[in-house]
mmCIF file of C-alpha atoms in Angstrom:
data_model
loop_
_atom_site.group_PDB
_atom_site.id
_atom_site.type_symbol
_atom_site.label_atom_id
_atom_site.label_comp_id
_atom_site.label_asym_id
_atom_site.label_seq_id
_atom_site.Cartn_x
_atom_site.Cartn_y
_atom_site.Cartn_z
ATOM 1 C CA UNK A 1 37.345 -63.442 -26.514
ATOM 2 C CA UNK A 2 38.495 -60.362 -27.458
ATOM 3 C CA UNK A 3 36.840 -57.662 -29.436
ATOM 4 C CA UNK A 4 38.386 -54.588 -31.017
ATOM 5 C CA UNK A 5 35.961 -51.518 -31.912
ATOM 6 C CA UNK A 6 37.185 -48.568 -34.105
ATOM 7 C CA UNK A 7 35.545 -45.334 -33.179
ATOM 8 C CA UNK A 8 35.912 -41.731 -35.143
ATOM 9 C CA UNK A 9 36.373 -38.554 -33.912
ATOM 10 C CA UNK A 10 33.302 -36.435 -36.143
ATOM 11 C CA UNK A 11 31.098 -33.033 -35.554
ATOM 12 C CA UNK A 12 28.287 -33.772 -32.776
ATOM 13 C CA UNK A 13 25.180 -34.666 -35.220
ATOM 14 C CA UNK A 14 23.207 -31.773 -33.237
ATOM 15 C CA UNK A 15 25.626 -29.265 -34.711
ATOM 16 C CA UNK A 16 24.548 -27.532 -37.897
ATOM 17 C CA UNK A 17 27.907 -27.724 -40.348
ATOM 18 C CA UNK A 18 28.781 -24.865 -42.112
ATOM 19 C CA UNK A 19 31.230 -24.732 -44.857
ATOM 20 C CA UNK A 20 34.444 -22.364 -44.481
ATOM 21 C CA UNK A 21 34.209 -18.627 -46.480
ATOM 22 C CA UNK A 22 36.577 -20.226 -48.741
ATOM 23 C CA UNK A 23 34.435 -23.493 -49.533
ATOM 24 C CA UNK A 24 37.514 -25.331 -48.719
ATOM 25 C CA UNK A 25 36.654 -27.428 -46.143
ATOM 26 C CA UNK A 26 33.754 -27.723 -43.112
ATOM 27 C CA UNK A 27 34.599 -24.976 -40.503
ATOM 28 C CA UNK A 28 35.530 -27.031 -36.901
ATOM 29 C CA UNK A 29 36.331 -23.810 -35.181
ATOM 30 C CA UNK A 30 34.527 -23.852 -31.639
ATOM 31 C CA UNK A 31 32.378 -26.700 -32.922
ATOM 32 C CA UNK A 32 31.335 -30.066 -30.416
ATOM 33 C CA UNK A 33 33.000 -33.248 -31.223
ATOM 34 C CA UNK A 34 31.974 -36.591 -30.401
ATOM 35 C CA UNK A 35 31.853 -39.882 -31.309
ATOM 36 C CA UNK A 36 30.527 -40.830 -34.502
ATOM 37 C CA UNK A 37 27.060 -41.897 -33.829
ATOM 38 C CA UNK A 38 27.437 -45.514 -35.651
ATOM 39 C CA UNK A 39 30.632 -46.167 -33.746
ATOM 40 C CA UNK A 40 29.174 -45.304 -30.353
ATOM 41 C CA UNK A 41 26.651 -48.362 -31.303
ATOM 42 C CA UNK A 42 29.377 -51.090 -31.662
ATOM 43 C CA UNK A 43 31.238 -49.607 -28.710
ATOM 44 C CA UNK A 44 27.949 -50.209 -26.767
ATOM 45 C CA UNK A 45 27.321 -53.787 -28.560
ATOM 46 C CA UNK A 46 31.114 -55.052 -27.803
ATOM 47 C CA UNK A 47 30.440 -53.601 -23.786
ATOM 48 C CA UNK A 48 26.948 -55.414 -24.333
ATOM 49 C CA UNK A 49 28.744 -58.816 -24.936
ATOM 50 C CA UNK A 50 31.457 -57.958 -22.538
ATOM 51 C CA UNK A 51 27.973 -57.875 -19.964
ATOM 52 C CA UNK A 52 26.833 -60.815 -21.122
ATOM 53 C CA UNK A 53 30.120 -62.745 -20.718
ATOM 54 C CA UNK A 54 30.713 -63.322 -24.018
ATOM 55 C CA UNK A 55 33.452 -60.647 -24.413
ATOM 56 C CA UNK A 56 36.738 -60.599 -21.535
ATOM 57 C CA UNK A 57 37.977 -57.541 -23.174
ATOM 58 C CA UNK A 58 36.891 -54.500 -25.370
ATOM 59 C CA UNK A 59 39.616 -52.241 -26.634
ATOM 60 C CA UNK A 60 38.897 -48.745 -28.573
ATOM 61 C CA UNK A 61 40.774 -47.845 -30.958
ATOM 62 C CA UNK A 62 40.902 -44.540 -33.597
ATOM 63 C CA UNK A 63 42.795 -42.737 -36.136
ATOM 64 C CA UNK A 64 43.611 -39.275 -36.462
ATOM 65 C CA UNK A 65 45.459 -36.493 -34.997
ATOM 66 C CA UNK A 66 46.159 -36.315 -30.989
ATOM 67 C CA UNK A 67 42.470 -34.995 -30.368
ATOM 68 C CA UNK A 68 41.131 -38.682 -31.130
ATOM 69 C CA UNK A 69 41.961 -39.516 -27.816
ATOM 70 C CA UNK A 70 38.788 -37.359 -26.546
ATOM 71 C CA UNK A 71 36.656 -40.116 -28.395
ATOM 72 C CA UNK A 72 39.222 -42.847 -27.324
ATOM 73 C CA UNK A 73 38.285 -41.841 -23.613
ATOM 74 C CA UNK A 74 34.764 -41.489 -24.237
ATOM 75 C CA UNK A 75 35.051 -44.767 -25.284
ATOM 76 C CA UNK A 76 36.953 -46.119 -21.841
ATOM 77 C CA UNK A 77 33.869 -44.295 -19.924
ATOM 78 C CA UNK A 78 31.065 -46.203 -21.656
ATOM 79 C CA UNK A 79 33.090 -49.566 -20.743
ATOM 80 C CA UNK A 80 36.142 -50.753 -22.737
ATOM 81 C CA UNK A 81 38.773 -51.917 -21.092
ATOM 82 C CA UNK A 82 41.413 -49.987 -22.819
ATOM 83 C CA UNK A 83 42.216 -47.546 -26.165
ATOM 84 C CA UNK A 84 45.065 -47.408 -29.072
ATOM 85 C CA UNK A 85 45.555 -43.972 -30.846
ATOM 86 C CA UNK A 86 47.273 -44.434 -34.352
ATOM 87 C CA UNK A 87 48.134 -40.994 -34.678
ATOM 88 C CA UNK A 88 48.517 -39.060 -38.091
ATOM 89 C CA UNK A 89 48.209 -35.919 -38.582
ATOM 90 C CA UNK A 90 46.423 -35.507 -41.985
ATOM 91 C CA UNK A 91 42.855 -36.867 -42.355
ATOM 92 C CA UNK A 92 43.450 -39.914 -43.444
ATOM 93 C CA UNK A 93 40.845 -41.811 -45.986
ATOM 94 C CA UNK A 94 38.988 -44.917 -45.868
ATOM 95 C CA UNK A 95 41.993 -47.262 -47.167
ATOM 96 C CA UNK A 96 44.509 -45.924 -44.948
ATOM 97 C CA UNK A 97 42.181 -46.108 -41.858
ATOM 98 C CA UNK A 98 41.361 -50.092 -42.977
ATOM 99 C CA UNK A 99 45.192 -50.457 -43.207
ATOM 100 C CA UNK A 100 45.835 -49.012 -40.390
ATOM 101 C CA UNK A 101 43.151 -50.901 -38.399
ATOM 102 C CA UNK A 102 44.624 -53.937 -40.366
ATOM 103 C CA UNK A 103 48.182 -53.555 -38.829
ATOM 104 C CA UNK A 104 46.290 -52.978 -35.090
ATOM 105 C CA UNK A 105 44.620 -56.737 -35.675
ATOM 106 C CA UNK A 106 47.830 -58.132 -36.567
ATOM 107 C CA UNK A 107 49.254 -56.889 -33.112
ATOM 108 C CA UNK A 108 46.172 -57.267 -30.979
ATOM 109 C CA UNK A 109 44.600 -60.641 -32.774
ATOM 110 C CA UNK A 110 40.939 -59.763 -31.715
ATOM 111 C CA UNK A 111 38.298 -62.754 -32.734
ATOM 112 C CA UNK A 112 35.684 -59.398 -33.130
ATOM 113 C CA UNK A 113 36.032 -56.517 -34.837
ATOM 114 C CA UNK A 114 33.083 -53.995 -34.513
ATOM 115 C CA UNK A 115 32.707 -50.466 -36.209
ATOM 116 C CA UNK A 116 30.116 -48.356 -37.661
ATOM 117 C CA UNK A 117 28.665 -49.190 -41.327
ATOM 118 C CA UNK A 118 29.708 -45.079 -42.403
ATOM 119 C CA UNK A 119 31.050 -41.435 -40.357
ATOM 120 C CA UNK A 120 28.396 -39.116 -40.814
ATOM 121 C CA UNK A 121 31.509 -36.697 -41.908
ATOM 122 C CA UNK A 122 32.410 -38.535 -45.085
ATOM 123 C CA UNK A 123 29.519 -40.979 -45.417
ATOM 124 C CA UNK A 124 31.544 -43.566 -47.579
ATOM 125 C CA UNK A 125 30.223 -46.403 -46.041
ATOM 126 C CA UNK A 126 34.145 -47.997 -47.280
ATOM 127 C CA UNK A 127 36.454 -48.845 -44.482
ATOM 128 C CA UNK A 128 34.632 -52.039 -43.149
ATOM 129 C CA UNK A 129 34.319 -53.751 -46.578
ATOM 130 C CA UNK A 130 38.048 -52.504 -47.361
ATOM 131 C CA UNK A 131 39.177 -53.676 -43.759
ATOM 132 C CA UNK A 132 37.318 -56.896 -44.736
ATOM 133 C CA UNK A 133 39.403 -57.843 -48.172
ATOM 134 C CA UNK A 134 42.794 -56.678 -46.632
ATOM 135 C CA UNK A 135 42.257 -58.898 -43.825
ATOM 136 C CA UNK A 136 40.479 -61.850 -45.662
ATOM 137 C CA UNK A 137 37.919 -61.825 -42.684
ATOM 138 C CA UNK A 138 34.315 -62.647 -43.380
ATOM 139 C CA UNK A 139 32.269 -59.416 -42.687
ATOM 140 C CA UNK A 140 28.500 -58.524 -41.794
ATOM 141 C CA UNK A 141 27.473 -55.245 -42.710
ATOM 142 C CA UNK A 142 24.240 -53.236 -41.356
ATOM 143 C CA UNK A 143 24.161 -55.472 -38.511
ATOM 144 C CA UNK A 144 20.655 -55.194 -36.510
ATOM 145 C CA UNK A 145 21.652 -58.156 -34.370
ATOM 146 C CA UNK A 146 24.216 -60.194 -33.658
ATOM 147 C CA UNK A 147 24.694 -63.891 -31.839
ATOM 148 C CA UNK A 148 27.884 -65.339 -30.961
ATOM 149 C CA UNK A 149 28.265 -68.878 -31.122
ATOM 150 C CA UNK A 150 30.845 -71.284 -30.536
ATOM 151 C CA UNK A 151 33.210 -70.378 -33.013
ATOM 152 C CA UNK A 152 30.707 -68.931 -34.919
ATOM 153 C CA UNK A 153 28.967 -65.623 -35.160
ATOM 154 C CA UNK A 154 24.868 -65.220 -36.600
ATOM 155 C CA UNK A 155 24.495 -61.543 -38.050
ATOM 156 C CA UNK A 156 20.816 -60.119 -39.236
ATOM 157 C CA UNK A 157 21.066 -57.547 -41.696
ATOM 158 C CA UNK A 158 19.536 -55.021 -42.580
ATOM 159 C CA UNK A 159 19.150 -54.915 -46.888
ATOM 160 C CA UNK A 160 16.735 -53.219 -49.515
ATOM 161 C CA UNK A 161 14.503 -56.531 -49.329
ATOM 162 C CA UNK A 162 14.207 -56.953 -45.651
ATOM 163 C CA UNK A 163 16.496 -58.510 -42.767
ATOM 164 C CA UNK A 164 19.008 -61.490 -44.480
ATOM 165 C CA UNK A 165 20.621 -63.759 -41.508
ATOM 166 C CA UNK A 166 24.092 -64.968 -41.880
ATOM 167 C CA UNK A 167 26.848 -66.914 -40.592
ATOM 168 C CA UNK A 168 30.408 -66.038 -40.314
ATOM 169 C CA UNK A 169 33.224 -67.934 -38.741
ATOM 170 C CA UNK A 170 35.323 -66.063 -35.812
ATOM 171 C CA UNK A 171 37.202 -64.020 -36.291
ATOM 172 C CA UNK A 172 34.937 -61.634 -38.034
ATOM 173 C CA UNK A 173 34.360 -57.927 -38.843
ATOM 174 C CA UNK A 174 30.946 -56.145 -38.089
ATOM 175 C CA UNK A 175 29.290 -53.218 -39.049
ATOM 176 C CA UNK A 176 26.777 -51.793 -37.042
ATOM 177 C CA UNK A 177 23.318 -50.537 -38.309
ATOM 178 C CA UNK A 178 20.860 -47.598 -36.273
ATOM 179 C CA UNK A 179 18.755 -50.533 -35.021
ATOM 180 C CA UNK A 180 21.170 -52.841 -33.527
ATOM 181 C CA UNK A 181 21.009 -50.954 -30.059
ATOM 182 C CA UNK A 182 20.379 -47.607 -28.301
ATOM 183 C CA UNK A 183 24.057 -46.007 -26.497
ATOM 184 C CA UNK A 184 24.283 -45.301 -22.539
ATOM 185 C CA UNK A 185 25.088 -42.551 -21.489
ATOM 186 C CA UNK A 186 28.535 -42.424 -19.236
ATOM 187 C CA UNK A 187 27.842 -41.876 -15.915
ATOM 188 C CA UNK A 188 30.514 -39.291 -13.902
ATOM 189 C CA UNK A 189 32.037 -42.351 -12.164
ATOM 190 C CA UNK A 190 32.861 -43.925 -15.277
ATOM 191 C CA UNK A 191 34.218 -41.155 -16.775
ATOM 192 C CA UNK A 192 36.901 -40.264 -13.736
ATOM 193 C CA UNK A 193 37.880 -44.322 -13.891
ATOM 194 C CA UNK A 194 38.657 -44.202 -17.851
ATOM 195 C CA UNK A 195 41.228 -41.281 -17.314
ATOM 196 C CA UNK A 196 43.514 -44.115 -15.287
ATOM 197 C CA UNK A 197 42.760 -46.823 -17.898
ATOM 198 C CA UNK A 198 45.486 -47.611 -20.502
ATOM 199 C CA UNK A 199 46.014 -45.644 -23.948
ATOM 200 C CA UNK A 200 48.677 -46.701 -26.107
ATOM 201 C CA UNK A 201 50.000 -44.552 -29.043
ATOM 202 C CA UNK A 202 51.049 -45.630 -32.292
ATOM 203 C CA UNK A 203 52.317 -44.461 -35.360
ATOM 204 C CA UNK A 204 51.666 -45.639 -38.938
ATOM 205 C CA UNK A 205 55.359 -46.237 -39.254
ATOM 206 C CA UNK A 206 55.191 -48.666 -36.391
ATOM 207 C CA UNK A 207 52.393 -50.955 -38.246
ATOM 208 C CA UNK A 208 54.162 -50.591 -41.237
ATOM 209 C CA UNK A 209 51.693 -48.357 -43.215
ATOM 210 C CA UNK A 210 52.335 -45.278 -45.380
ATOM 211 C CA UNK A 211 49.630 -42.748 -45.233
ATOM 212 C CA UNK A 212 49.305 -41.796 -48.747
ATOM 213 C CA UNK A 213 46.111 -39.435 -50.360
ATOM 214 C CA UNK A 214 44.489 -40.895 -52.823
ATOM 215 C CA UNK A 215 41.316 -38.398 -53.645
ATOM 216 C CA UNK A 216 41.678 -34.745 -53.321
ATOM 217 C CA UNK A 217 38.950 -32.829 -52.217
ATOM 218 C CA UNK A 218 38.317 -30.221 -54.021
ATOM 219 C CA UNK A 219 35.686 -27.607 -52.048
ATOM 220 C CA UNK A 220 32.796 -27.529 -49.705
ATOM 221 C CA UNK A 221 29.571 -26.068 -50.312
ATOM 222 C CA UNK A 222 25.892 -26.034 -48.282
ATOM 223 C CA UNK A 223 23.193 -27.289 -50.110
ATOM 224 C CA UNK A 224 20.963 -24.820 -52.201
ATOM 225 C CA UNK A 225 18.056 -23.509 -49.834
ATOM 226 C CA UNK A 226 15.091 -24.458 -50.657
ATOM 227 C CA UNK A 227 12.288 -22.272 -51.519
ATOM 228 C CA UNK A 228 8.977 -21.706 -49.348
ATOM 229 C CA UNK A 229 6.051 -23.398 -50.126
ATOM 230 C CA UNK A 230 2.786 -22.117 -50.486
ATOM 231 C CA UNK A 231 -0.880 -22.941 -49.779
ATOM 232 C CA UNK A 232 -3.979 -23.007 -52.658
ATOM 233 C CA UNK A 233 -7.598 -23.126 -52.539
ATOM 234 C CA UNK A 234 -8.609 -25.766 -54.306
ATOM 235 C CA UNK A 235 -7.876 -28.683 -56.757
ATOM 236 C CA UNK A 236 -8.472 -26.372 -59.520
ATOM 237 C CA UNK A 237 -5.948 -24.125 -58.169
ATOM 238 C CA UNK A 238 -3.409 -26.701 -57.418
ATOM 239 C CA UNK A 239 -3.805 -28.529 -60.725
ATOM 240 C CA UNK A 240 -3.016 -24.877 -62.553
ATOM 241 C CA UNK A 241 0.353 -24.794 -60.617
ATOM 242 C CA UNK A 242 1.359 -28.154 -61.328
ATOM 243 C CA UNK A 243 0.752 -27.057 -64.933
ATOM 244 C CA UNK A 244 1.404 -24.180 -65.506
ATOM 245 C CA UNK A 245 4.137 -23.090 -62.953
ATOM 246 C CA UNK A 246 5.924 -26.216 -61.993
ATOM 247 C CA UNK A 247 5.253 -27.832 -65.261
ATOM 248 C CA UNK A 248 5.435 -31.589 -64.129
ATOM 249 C CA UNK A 249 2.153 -32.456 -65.682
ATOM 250 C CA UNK A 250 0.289 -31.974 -69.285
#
């Protein structure tokens, strides 16, 4: 069985963003990169199954310009097998990426596809359910746990009413949820083998795609600061404020 997991090149999430002079975009200069967090999940729940015998192969693969391959290698350390860059250049948006990743499953024929439910860049929470219709495969989202059967896959998700467990015939597209596992780190040893394992590059000309934009973004701004609190006597007091000041009672 073979499993294909897409990972995304994002801004470490213990990096405090802040938006360009110009509001024009989120300033990168000097900044950490990593792995988005939700991606490093299914790369560590496709190595997981690889463990377990499940899996015989795990490949990484990512779109974006030529720095993806940081992530791609990342990837390699914490235990797939091997890593396809699509390169473009621009940032490319949800239905390019599920295109993209579309004409990677027509090449690679994977009976799992894992990736993370949203980027914490963008947070659209789009490209598995897109990668889903394109394809025609069935798809659990906010997976907390997964089974693999013959055939067959069982995926508990998370929704607004609780966990919902459901079945999906192979192949099948995931997306991973905070509670499905917790990362490794990659030791030193891995991380000196995945420089010598295999990295193919491709271009969206070579899976047939045409990187179009669709939404334009139109500025950047940090959210309004919020004002200090403060600290009253009593109920009396407090009550006042509410009325008076903050005017969210009668």
């Amino acid at each position: 069985m073979k499993a294909l997991v897409a990972v995304k090149r994002v801004v470490d999430y213990n990096v405090k963003v802040r938006a360009k002079a110009d509001g024009s975009d989120v300033d990168l200069n000097n900044v950490k990169m990593a792995i988005n967090p939700f991606c490093e999940i299914a790369v560590e729940e496709a190595v997981r199954l690889k463990e377990a015998g499940t899996v015989t192969e795990v490949v990484a693969v990512s779109v974006g310009d030529s720095s993806c391959q940081e992530q791609i290698r990342t990837a390699l350390a914490l235990g797939a097998d091997r890593g396809i860059h699509v390169e473009v250049d621009s940032k490319p948006e949800p239905l390019v990426i599920a295109k993209l990743l579309k004409g990677v499953i027509a090449l690679e024929s994977p009976d799992l596809i894992i990736m993370g439910k949203q980027s914490i860049d963008g947070d659209n929470n789009q490209t598995g359910q897109m990668l889903g219709a394109l394809t025609g495969m069935g798809q659990g989202t906010f997976a907390s746990e997964l089974k693999i059967g013959d055939g067959s896959m069982e995926v508990v998700r998370e929704v607004d009413g609780g966990l919902q467990t459901i079945s999906l015939a192979l192949p099948a597209i995931v997306t991973t949820d905070l509670r499905l596992n917790e990362p490794r780190y990659a030791s030193l040893p891995n991380i000196m083998k995945a420089k010598k394992k295999p990295l193919e590059t491709m271009t969206p000309d070579q899976l047939s795609v045409e990187v179009k934009c669709h939404v334009t973004q139109i500025g950047v701004a940090p959210p309004p600061e919020r004002a200090a609190g403060i600290k009253v006597e009593d109920v009396t007091q407090l009550v006042d404020k509410l009325k008076n000041e903050a005017k969210v009672i009668g």
